[in-house]
Amino acid sequence: MKKIYVNVMPEETRMAITDDGQLIGLELERANSAHLVGNIYKGQVQNVLKGMQAAFVDIGQSKNAFLYVGNGKVATEMRSDAPRENITLGQDVIVQITKDEVGSKGPRGTMHLTIPGRHVVLMPNSAYIGISHRIDDVDERQRLHDIVAEVCPAGMGIIIRTAAAGQPAESITSDIRYLVRVWEEIMAKSKRAGHSALLYRDADLVIRIVRDYFTDDVDRMIIDDEKTYKRVRDLVKTVSPQAEDRIEHYSGTNIFKDNGLSEAISNLNSRIVELKSGGFLVIDKTEAMTVIDVNTGSFVGDFNLADTVYKLNIEAADEIMRQLRLRDIGGMILVDFIDMEQEEQNQELLERLRQCAAADRSKTNVVDITALGLVEITRRKSRKNLDSLLYCQCPACQGAGAVMSPESIAIKVCRDIRRVEANHHAPEGYVLQLHTQAANEIKTMDIFQNLKKEFGVVVEVKSSREIMPGCYNLTQK
């Protein structure tokens, strides 16, 4: 049974999806840090990089958008058959954000615009009709293509979404007409706007839940805010009246905690992910990629080593793909499964990963097993992932995940004192202040005895909870 839980506060909206009680999807949106992905801007070209076939466009945000322009030519108008010309400095262009800014990198934009609806996606400057590959019934694909072909505006394109399967022609054509009106409003706004302006903002999380997640296989959508509940019901009455009775208002005090979601969400920051069999995963992230290691842990199996390893790898494959979705991990992922000698089992493992990847909303590609026995996975990333929203860099370790050991601190202090004593003797000695845990360990060491013999100085160690781990304060008495 699949359920959607929605927690709404003025500062943040959270959505969690469960399948038979297991968390399989999570998304959050904050009022002060809304996503840019999907937004359409009118911007002005600030810099053209011919060597990279790209340009930077001022869209009125803190950072310019990176726009890839290929051969350097862009359409003069927003239609599929428009003539193309070289992009120039100071030129006004209409771009859509495809990737949020990450770290020092600004957002990424494109001039291939898309406006999503519930059943279709409108492409104002492309001229073709596409159908979701998840609709595999040949007759249904033909029916949907015929419906769309009749009402598709000239010079525009349509992508038929999975949600359109089984829907009446009236619902689909109504969706297309609405999106065309939205596009006309965007064009009218662009003519009135200055050089940098927001022309279209993608729907907020509540609307995207209904549009993208509230599909026929969802049994209940449970919302804890009455105003949002009424808003969603009114929307569903318009787009899918038959689904109205699946929306429920939650009157409890803590919808996530009461349904066992809070603990599952808090575990998403852990490097260690335990498997039901007793094995576990270790997830580590670097600037370039994410590395996942599969370990047997306490799992010893029932029959033989080959069977034990195979069962654990299959279980790990399911959990890995779930973690990629929950944590919204993108880019290159390398997985070190436990080695299996049978080629047939390796192929079954890859097939299991690909089956799980097919259910992911983000494009995920399971490449192959490398010569070193690692599985390569790529996953498209567009929005800021969970870590970047929930956490910030640790001020103590600066993101390294480790701080200096007490012994290393003591040795560094000895080096500092020798440097000072070489120029100016401190007859009264020194005071060393550092974090309580490190101070307690250093007090048991005799590492400063050599300094007493060498320079006749005493180092007094004091603990302070105000000093971060790995740091210290050394002063003369």
PDB file of C-alpha atoms in Angstrom, residues 3 8 25-26 62 90 172 211 253 256 273 300 307 338 402 429 454:
ATOM      1  CA  LYS A   3       0.853   6.475   0.872  1.00  0.00           C
ATOM      2  CA  VAL A   8       3.187  21.809   6.030  1.00  0.00           C
ATOM      3  CA  GLY A  25      10.621   8.931  -1.353  1.00  0.00           C
ATOM      4  CA  LEU A  26      11.337  12.211   0.385  1.00  0.00           C
ATOM      5  CA  SER A  62      22.971  35.837  -7.077  1.00  0.00           C
ATOM      6  CA  GLY A  90      24.312  41.877 -24.152  1.00  0.00           C
ATOM      7  CA  ILE A 172      -5.653  15.478 -22.135  1.00  0.00           C
ATOM      8  CA  ARG A 211       1.038  16.725 -10.578  1.00  0.00           C
ATOM      9  CA  THR A 253       0.066  16.655  16.333  1.00  0.00           C
ATOM     10  CA  PHE A 256       5.863  12.236  10.550  1.00  0.00           C
ATOM     11  CA  VAL A 273      22.983   1.658   6.350  1.00  0.00           C
ATOM     12  CA  VAL A 300      26.497 -15.885   7.382  1.00  0.00           C
ATOM     13  CA  ASP A 307      24.675 -18.448  -2.176  1.00  0.00           C
ATOM     14  CA  ILE A 338      31.045  -8.576  -2.716  1.00  0.00           C
ATOM     15  CA  ALA A 402      38.039  14.081  11.156  1.00  0.00           C
ATOM     16  CA  GLY A 429      55.346  28.976  31.293  1.00  0.00           C
ATOM     17  CA  GLU A 454      64.831  21.797  27.603  1.00  0.00           C
TER      18      GLU A 454
END
